[in-house]
PDB file of C-alpha atoms in Angstrom:
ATOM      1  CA  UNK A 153     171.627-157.645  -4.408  1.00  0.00           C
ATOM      2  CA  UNK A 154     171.448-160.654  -6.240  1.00  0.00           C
ATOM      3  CA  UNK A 155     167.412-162.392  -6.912  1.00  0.00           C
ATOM      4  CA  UNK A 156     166.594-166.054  -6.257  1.00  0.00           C
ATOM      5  CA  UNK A 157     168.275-168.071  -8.910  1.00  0.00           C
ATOM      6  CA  UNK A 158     166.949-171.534  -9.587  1.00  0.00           C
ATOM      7  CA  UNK A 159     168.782-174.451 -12.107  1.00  0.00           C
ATOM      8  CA  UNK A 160     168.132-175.697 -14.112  1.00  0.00           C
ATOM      9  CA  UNK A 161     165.731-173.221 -15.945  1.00  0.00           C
ATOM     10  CA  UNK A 162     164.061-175.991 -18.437  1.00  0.00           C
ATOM     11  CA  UNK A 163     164.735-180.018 -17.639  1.00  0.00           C
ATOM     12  CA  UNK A 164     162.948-182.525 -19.889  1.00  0.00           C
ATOM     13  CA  UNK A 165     162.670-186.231 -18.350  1.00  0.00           C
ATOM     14  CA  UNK A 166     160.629-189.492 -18.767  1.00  0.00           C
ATOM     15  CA  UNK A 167     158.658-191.322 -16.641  1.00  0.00           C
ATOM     16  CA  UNK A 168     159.703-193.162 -13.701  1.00  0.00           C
ATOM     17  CA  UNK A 169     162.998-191.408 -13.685  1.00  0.00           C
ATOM     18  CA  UNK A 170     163.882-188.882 -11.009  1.00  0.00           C
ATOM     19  CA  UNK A 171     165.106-185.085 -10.971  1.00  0.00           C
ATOM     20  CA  UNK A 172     167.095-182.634  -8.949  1.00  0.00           C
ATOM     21  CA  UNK A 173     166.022-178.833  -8.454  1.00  0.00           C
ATOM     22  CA  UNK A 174     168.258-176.314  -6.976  1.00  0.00           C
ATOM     23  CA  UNK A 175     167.598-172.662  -5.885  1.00  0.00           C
ATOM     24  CA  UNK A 176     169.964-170.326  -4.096  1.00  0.00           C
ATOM     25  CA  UNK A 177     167.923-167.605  -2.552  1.00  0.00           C
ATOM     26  CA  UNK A 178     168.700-164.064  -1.833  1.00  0.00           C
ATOM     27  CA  UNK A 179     171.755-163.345   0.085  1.00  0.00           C
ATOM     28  CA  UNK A 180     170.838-163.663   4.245  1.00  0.00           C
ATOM     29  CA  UNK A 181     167.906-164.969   3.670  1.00  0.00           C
ATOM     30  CA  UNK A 182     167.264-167.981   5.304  1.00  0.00           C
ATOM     31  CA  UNK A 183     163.758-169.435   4.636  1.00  0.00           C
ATOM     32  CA  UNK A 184     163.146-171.506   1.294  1.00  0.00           C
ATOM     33  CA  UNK A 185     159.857-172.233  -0.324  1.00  0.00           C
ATOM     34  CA  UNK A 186     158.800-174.498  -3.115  1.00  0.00           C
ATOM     35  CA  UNK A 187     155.310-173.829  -5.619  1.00  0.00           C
ATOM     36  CA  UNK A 188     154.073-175.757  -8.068  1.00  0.00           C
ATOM     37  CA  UNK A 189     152.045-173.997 -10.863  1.00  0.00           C
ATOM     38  CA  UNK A 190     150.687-175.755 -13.060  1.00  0.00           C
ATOM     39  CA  UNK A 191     147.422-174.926 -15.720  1.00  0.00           C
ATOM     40  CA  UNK A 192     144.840-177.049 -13.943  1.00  0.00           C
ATOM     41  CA  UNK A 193     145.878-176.583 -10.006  1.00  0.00           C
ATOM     42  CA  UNK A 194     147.150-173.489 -10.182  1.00  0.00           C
ATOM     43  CA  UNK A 195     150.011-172.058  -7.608  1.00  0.00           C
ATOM     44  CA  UNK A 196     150.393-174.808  -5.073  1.00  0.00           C
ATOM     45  CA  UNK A 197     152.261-174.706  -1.974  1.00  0.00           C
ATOM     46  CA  UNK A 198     154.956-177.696  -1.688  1.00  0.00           C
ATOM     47  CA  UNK A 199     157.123-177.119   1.418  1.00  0.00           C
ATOM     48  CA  UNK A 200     159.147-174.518   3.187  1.00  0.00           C
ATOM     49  CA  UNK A 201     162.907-174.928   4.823  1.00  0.00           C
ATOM     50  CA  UNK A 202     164.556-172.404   7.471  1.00  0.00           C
ATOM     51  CA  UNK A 203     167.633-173.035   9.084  1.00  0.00           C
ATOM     52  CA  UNK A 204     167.950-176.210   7.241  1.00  0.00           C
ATOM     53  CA  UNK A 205     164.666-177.932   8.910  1.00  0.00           C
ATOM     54  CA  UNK A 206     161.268-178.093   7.119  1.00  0.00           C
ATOM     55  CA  UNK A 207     158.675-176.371   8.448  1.00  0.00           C
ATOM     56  CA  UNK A 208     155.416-177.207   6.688  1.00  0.00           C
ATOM     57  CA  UNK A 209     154.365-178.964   4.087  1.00  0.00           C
ATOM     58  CA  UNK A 210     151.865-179.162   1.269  1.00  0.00           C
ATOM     59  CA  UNK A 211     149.740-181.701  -0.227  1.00  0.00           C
ATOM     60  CA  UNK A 212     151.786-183.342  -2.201  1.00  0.00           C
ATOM     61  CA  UNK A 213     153.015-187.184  -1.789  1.00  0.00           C
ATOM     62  CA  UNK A 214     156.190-188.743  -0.882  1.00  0.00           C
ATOM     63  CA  UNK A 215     157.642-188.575  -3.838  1.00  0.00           C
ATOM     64  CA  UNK A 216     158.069-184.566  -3.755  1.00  0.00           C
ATOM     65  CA  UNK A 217     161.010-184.392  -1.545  1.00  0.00           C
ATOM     66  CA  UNK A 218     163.533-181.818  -0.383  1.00  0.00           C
ATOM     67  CA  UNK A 219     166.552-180.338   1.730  1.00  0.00           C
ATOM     68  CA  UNK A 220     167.962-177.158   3.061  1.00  0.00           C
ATOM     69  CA  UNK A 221     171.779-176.775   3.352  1.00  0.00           C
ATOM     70  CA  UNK A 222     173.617-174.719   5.304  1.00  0.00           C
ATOM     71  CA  UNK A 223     174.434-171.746   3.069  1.00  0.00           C
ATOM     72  CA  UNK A 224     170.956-171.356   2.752  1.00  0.00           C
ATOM     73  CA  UNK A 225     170.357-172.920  -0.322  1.00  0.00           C
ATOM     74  CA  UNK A 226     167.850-175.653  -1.279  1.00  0.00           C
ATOM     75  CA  UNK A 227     166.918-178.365  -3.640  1.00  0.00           C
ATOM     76  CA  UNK A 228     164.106-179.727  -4.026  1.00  0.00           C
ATOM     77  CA  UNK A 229     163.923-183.741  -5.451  1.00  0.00           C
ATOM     78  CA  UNK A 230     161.074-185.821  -7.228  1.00  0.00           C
ATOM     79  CA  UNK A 231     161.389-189.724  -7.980  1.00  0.00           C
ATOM     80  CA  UNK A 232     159.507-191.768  -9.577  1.00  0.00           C
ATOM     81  CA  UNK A 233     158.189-188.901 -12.568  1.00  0.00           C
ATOM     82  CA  UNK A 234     154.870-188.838 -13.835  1.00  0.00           C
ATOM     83  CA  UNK A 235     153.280-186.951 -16.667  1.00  0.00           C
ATOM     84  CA  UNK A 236     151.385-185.150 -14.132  1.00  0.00           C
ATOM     85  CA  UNK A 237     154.541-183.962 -12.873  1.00  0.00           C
ATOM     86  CA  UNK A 238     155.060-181.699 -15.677  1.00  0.00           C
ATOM     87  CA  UNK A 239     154.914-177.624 -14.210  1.00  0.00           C
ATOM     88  CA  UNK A 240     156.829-174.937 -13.155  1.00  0.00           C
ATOM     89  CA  UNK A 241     158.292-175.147 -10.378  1.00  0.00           C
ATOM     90  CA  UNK A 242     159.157-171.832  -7.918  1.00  0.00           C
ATOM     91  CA  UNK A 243     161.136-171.213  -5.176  1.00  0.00           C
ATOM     92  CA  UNK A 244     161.141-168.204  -3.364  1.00  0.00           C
ATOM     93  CA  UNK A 245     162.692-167.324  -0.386  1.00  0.00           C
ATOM     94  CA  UNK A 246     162.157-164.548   2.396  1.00  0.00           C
ATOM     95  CA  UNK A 247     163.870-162.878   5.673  1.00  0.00           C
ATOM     96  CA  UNK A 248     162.173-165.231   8.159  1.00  0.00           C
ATOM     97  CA  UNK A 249     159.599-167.673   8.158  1.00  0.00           C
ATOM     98  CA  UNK A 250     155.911-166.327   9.130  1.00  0.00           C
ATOM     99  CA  UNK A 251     153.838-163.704   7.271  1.00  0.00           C
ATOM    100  CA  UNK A 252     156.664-162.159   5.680  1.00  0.00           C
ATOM    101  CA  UNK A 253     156.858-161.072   1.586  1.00  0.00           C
ATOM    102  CA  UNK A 254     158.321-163.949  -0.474  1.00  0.00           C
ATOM    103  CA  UNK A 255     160.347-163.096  -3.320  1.00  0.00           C
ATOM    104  CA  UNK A 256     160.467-165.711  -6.385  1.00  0.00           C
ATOM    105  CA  UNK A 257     162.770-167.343  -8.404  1.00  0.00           C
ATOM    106  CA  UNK A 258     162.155-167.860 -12.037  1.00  0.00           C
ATOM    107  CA  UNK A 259     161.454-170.866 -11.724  1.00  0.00           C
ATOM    108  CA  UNK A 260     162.546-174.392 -13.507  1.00  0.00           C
ATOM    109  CA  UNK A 261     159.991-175.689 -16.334  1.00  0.00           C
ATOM    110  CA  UNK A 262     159.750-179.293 -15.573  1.00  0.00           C
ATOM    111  CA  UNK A 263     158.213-181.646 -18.833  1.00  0.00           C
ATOM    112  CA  UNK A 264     157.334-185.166 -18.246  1.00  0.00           C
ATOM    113  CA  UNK A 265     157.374-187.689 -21.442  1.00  0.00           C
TER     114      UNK A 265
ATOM    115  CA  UNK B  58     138.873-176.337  -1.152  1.00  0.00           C
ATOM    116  CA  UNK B  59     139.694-172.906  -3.055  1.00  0.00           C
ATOM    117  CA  UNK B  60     140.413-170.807   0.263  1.00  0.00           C
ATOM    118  CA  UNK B  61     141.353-168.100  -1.873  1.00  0.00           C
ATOM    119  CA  UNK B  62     139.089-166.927  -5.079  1.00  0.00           C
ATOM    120  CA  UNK B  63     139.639-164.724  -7.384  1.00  0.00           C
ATOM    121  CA  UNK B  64     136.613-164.578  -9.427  1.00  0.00           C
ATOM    122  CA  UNK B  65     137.209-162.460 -12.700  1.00  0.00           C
ATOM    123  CA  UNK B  66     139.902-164.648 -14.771  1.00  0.00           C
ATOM    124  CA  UNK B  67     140.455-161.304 -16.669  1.00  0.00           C
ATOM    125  CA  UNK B  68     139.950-157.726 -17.028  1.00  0.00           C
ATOM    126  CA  UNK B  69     140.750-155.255 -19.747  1.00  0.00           C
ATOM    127  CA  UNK B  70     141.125-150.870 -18.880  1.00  0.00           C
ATOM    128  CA  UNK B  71     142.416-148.304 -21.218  1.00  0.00           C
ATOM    129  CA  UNK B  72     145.651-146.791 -20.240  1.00  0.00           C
ATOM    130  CA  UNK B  73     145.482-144.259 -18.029  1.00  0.00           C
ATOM    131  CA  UNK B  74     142.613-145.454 -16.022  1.00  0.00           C
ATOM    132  CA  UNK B  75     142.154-147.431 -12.620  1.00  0.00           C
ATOM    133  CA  UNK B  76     142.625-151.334 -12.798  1.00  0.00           C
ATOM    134  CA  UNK B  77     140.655-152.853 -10.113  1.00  0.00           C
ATOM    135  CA  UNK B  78     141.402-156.222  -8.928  1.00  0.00           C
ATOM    136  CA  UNK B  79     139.264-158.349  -6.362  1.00  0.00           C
ATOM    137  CA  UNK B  80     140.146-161.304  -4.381  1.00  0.00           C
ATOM    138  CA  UNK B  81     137.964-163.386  -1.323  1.00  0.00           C
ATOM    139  CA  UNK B  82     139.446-165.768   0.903  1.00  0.00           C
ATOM    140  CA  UNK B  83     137.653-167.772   3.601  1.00  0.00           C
ATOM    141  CA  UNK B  84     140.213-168.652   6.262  1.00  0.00           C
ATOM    142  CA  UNK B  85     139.365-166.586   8.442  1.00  0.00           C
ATOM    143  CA  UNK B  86     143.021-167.153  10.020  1.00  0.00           C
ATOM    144  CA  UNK B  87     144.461-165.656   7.025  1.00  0.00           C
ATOM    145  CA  UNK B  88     146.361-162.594   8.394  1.00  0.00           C
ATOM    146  CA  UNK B  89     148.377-161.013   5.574  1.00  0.00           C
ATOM    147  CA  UNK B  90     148.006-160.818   1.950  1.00  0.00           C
ATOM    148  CA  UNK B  91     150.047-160.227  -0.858  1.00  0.00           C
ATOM    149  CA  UNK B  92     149.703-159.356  -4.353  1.00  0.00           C
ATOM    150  CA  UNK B  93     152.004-160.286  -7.295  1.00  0.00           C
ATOM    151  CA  UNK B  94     152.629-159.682 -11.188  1.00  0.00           C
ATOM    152  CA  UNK B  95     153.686-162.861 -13.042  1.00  0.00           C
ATOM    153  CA  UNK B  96     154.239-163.047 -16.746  1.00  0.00           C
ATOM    154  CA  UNK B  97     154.845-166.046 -18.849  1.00  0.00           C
ATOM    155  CA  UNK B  98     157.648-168.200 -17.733  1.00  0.00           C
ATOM    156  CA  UNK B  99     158.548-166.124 -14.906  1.00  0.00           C
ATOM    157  CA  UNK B 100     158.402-166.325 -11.246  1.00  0.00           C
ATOM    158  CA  UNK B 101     155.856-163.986  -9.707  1.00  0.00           C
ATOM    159  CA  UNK B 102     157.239-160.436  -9.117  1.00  0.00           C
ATOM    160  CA  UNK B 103     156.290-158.847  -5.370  1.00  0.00           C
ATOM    161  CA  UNK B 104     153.781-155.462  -5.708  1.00  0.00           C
ATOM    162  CA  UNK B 105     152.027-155.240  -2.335  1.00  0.00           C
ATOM    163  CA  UNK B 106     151.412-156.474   0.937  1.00  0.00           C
ATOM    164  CA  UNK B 107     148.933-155.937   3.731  1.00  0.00           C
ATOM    165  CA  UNK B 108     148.874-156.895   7.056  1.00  0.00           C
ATOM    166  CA  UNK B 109     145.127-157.764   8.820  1.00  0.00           C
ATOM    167  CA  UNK B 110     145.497-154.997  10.805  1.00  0.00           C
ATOM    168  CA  UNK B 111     145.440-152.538   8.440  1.00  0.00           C
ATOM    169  CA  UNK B 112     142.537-152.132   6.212  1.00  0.00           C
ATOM    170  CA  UNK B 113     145.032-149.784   3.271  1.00  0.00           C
ATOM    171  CA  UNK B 114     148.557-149.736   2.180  1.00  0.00           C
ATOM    172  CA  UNK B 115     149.628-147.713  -0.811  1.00  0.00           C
ATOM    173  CA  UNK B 116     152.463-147.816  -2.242  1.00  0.00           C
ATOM    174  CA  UNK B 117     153.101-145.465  -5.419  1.00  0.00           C
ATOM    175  CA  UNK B 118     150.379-146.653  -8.363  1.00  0.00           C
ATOM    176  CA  UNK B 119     149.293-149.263  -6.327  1.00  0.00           C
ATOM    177  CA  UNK B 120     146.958-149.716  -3.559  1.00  0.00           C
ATOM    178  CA  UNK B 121     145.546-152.695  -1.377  1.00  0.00           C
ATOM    179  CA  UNK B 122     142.509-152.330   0.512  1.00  0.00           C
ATOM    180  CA  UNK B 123     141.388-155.019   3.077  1.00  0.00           C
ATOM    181  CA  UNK B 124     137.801-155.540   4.328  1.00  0.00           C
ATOM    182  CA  UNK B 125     138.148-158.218   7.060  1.00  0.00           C
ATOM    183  CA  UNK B 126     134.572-158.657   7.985  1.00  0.00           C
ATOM    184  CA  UNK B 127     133.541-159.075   3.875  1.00  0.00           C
ATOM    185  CA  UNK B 128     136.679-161.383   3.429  1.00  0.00           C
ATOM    186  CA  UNK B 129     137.634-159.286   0.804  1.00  0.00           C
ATOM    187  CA  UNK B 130     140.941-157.825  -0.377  1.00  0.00           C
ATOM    188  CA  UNK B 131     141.135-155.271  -3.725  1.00  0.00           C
ATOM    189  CA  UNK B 132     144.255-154.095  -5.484  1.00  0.00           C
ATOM    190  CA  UNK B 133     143.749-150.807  -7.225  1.00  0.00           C
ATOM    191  CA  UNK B 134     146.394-149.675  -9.911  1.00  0.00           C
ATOM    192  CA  UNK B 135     146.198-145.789 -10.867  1.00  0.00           C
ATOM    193  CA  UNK B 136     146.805-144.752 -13.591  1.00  0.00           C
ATOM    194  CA  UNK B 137     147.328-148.296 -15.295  1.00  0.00           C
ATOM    195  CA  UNK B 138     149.780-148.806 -17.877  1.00  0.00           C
ATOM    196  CA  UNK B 139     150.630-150.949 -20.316  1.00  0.00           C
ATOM    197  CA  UNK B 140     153.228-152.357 -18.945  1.00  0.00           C
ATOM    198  CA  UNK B 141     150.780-153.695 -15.893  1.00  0.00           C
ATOM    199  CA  UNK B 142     149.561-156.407 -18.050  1.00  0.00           C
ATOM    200  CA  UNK B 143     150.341-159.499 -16.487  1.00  0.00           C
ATOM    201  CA  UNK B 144     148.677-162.036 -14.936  1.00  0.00           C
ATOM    202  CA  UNK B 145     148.207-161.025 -11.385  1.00  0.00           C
ATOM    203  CA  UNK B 146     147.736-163.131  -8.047  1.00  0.00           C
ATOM    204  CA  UNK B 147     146.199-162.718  -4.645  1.00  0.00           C
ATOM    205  CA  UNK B 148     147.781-164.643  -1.733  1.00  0.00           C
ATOM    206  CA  UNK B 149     147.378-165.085   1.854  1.00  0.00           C
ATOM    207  CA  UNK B 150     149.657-166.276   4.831  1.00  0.00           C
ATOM    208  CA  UNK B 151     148.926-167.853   7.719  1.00  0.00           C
ATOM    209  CA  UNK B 152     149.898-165.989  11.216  1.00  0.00           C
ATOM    210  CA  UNK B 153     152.534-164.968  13.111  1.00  0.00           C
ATOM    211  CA  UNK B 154     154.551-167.988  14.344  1.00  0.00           C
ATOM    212  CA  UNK B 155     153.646-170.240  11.763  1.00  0.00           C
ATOM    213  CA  UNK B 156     155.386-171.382   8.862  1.00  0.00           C
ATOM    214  CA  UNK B 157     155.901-169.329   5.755  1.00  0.00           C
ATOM    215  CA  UNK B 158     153.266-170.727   3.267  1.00  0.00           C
ATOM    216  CA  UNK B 159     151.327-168.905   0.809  1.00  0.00           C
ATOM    217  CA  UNK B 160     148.022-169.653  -0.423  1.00  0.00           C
ATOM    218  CA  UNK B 161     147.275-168.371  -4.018  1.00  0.00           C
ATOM    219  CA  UNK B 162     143.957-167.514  -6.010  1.00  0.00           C
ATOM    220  CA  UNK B 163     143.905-168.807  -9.632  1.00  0.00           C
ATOM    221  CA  UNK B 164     144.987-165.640 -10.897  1.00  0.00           C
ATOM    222  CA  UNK B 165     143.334-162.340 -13.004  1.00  0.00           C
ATOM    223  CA  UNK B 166     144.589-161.661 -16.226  1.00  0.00           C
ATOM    224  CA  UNK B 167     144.495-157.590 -17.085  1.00  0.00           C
ATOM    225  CA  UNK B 168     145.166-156.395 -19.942  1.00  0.00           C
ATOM    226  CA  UNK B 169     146.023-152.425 -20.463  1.00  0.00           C
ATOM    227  CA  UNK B 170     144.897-151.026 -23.931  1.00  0.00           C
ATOM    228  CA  UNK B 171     145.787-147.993 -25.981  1.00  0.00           C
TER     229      UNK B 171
END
């Protein structure tokens, strides 16, 4: 069975412009969730997405947006970039939503200028 | 707010013996944890997972023991190997019926020598 692919795997943008993350997530399953990891902060929680509605979601501001289609599939959109913006960013996507082993992409390596 | 702590940022053990890696969290609504491997530039790979109701859960060369009442959760790796050095990473999930969101610790880098 096929892992969690994300695209694209490196992306390299300036400031103020916007950007467009995808991840397909293991075949049936039908919760999404996006990290952040970056050196100072760590692995941060941005939102989750089952059956297409989002769930929960982390501390992060407007501009961190996303959307759950329905083949399962997400993307996951930032306007406005800002050098802080610059991280990995995960997606990793399990059975069901809840308390449930989450198995992650390898992620797309976001770089600000 | 760093709910969950892990407080060695790295740990070196000769091959062949037991790695031992700590984590504390202090939700005390936390009711399963996870462990994962993660090396550079890669998403974090699933070891282990224990539910709060359990206080052990082995599985092969790795074990995860929970102490609720301490707030403390400890992955044990035996024997270690060298290809267990990674950078590895408590995290905890809310309960049943909530959402599916994972709370990480900053991470414990071991390293497995000759």
């Amino acid at each position: 069975k096929a892992g969690v692919t994300q695209t694209p795997r490196y992306l390299i943008k300036t400031r103020g412009q916007q950007v467009t993350l995808s991840c397909s997530p293991i075949s049936g399953h039908r919760s999404v969730s996006w990290y952040q990891q970056t050196p100072g902060q760590g692995l941060q929680f941005l939102f989750e997405y089952f059956s297409e509605t989002q769930r929960n979601k982390g501390n992060f501001p407007g501009r961190f947006s996303g959307r759950q289609f329905s083949n399962s599939r997400s993307e996951m959109n930032v306007s406005t970039l800002e050098l802080g913006d610059s991280a990995l960013y995960l997606c990793a996507s399990s059975l069901l939503s809840g308390p449930v082993e989450q198995f992650f992409g390898p992620g797309t390596r976001l770089t600000v200028l | 707010d760093q709910q969950v702590k892990q407080n060695s940022p790295s740990l070196s053990v000769q091959e062949g013996r037991i790695s031992i890696l700590n984590c504390d969290y202090t939700n005390s609504m936390f009711d399963y944890f996870l462990w994962y491997k993660k090396y550079p530039a890669e998403g974090p790979t699933f070891l282990i997972s224990i539910s709060s109701i359990k206080d052990k859960n082995e599985d092969g060369r790795f074990t995860v023991f929970l102490n609720k009442s301490a707030k403390h959760l400890s992955l044990h790796i035996v024997p270690s190997q060298p290809g267990d050095s990674a950078v590895y990473f408590c995290a905890a999930s809310p309960p049943t019926g909530t959402a599916s969101k994972l709370t990480f610790g900053t991470g414990t880098r071991l390293q497995v020598t000759l």
